[in-house]
Structures are given as C-alpha cells and as structure tokens.
Amino acid sequence: MATLKVPSNVPALADDCDNLRKAFQGWGTNEALIISILGHRDAAQRRAIRKHYADTYGEELLRSITDEISGDFERAVILWTLDPAERDAVLANETAKKWHPGNPVLVEIACSRGSAQLFAVRQAYHDRFKRSLEEDVAAHVTGDFRKLLVPLVSSYRYEGPEVNTRLAHSEAKILHEKIEHKAYGDDEIIRILTTRSKAQLLATLNNYNDTFGHPITKDLKADPKDEFLKTLRAVIRCFTCPDRYFEKVARLAIAGNGTDENSLTRVITTRAEVDLKLIKEAYQKRNSVPLEKAVAGDTSGDYETMLLALLGKE
C-alpha cells in the first residue's frame, strides 16, 4: 500500500551518486535532479546511496543536502533520506526534548510500528544520541503522560494472532470501570494499552463496543480539551485504524489558516513506503478531494514537488 514509485530500471549506484554530486555543485543547486533520484528510491536503495556517496566523496550525503538546500524542502529530503528507524529516532528525539502534551509523535512511533521496527528505532536512538529513548522520554515527560509514554516506547509486543476471548471480556470491563470513574491514568488502563498484543487489544476494544454499545473512544471524549484523553484516543486509533488516524493528521495540517508543514512532512515521509495509498483513499473519501490536490494547493516550489513525488504523482 506504498505510494513510492521506483523506476523499473534503476540507474547504477555510482551514477546516482555522481548525479547527486553534480546537483550540489556549481552556481546553483539542481533541486529537480535531487528529487528525481532520492524521491524515487526505496529505503534499501537510499541506504546504499548514502554509503557509496560517503565512500566516494568523503562526505556524508546528509551534510551535502543541508549545505545546499533549506527550509521545508530540506527537512522533507533529509527525513526521507534517513533510514526509517533512524528517521523515527530523530523525530522521537525532537519530540522528547521539546515535549508538550499535544504532541502525538511518540504515540505514532510506538503504536503504528511493529515490535521489530520499534526495537530498531530504540537501537538507532542509542547509536545516534548515545542515550536510550526511554530515559529521554522519562526525563522530559511528566505525570500521567510519562506513566503512559515510557512503557509505550519500551514495549515489544507479541505479534501473533492468538486471542484470549475471556481475557478480552474481563479487560474491557476493567477499562470501562476505570473510564467511568474518570481514572484515566490508572495503572490498569496503562498496563492494558502498553502490553497487550495488537490482536488481543483489538479483541478487547471490540468487546468494549459490543458490551457497552459504543466504542471506547466515545467515552474518552468526556472532556474534548483534555490532552491526556486525546493521547489515549491517539493510542487506540493508531492501533485500530492507522490510515484514518494519519488522514486526520494530514487533514488538520492542511486545513485552516496556514499549513502545519512539520506534520504534513512527517505523515508523507513516514508512510510513503507503508500505507500512504490507504491514507490517500481515506482522505479522498473524507474530503472529496485527492490528497495530492490538497497538498499542491497548500505548498509550493521544490517542497511541493518532493511531497508529490512521495505521494506517487506521475
């Protein structure tokens, strides 16, 4: 369900690196050439390009990029060029250091990646920042948010299909009881949301819906301005319907006065090799406008061209 379009005949690695070097040199930067290469290579190919470029020219490709381009276009190219786990580590570090209750990035990384992917993110974080993701989250996040986010980013969930229906029923009752008493930061809620496998958690949430006549997210809207409730809803939506979750992030990034470029860039660069096609379909269904058209109407220049390339525009 990726939107990334890689040419059927990919040029030789040396040719890609040579053309990138040419794009950076001279009086002006050839932004179109940068997009035509990096915007149409998958993660393994980009990783190989970075290594070959460094070996050939004695300079990290990311350094060459930051020296030659800037602004939203630079951020989009840099995030995209990074290995997926390294990209998530960078996003997590930015979020942890400047954390505020309304920032959903840690939830997105912890809840929309698989167990092996999240483990790779933690390894990449170690390598890049010489600290653990968990300790940085614990150092910068406070209160119920810390109780929730530290175990979320530390988790390694079982990914098998097995479901214990009796457990799903009992834990649905526990969730309902705690939410009914507005004990949103209760240890039991956090234990269930941060440790259960996706299959088990989905069974519990379905049982909640069947038993109490409405989805759990409805009960978590008791106070729409409560950021912790918003975070709990984000956890659940990232697990149950990531395409619709990220559609909403993209929609809110584009809607209103001014564009939230960071959120729009994050959605497109992190999902282009995963499920951006499903996100595009959800956006079209929800807004009756193609996501490509909305992005083109709200962005401009090389930044727009880069995002549209990752969206799969011909």
PDB file of C-alpha atoms in Angstrom, residues 13 35 124 216 235 237 259 267:
ATOM      1  CA  LEU A  13      24.587   3.210  -7.709  1.00  0.00           C
ATOM      2  CA  ILE A  35      14.045  14.839  -6.237  1.00  0.00           C
ATOM      3  CA  ALA A 124      19.025   3.738  16.213  1.00  0.00           C
ATOM      4  CA  ILE A 216     -14.169   3.257  23.829  1.00  0.00           C
ATOM      5  CA  VAL A 235      -3.023   5.337  21.028  1.00  0.00           C
ATOM      6  CA  ARG A 237      -6.642   4.979  16.735  1.00  0.00           C
ATOM      7  CA  THR A 259      -0.053  24.860   6.801  1.00  0.00           C
ATOM      8  CA  VAL A 267       2.956  11.844   7.567  1.00  0.00           C
TER       9      VAL A 267
END
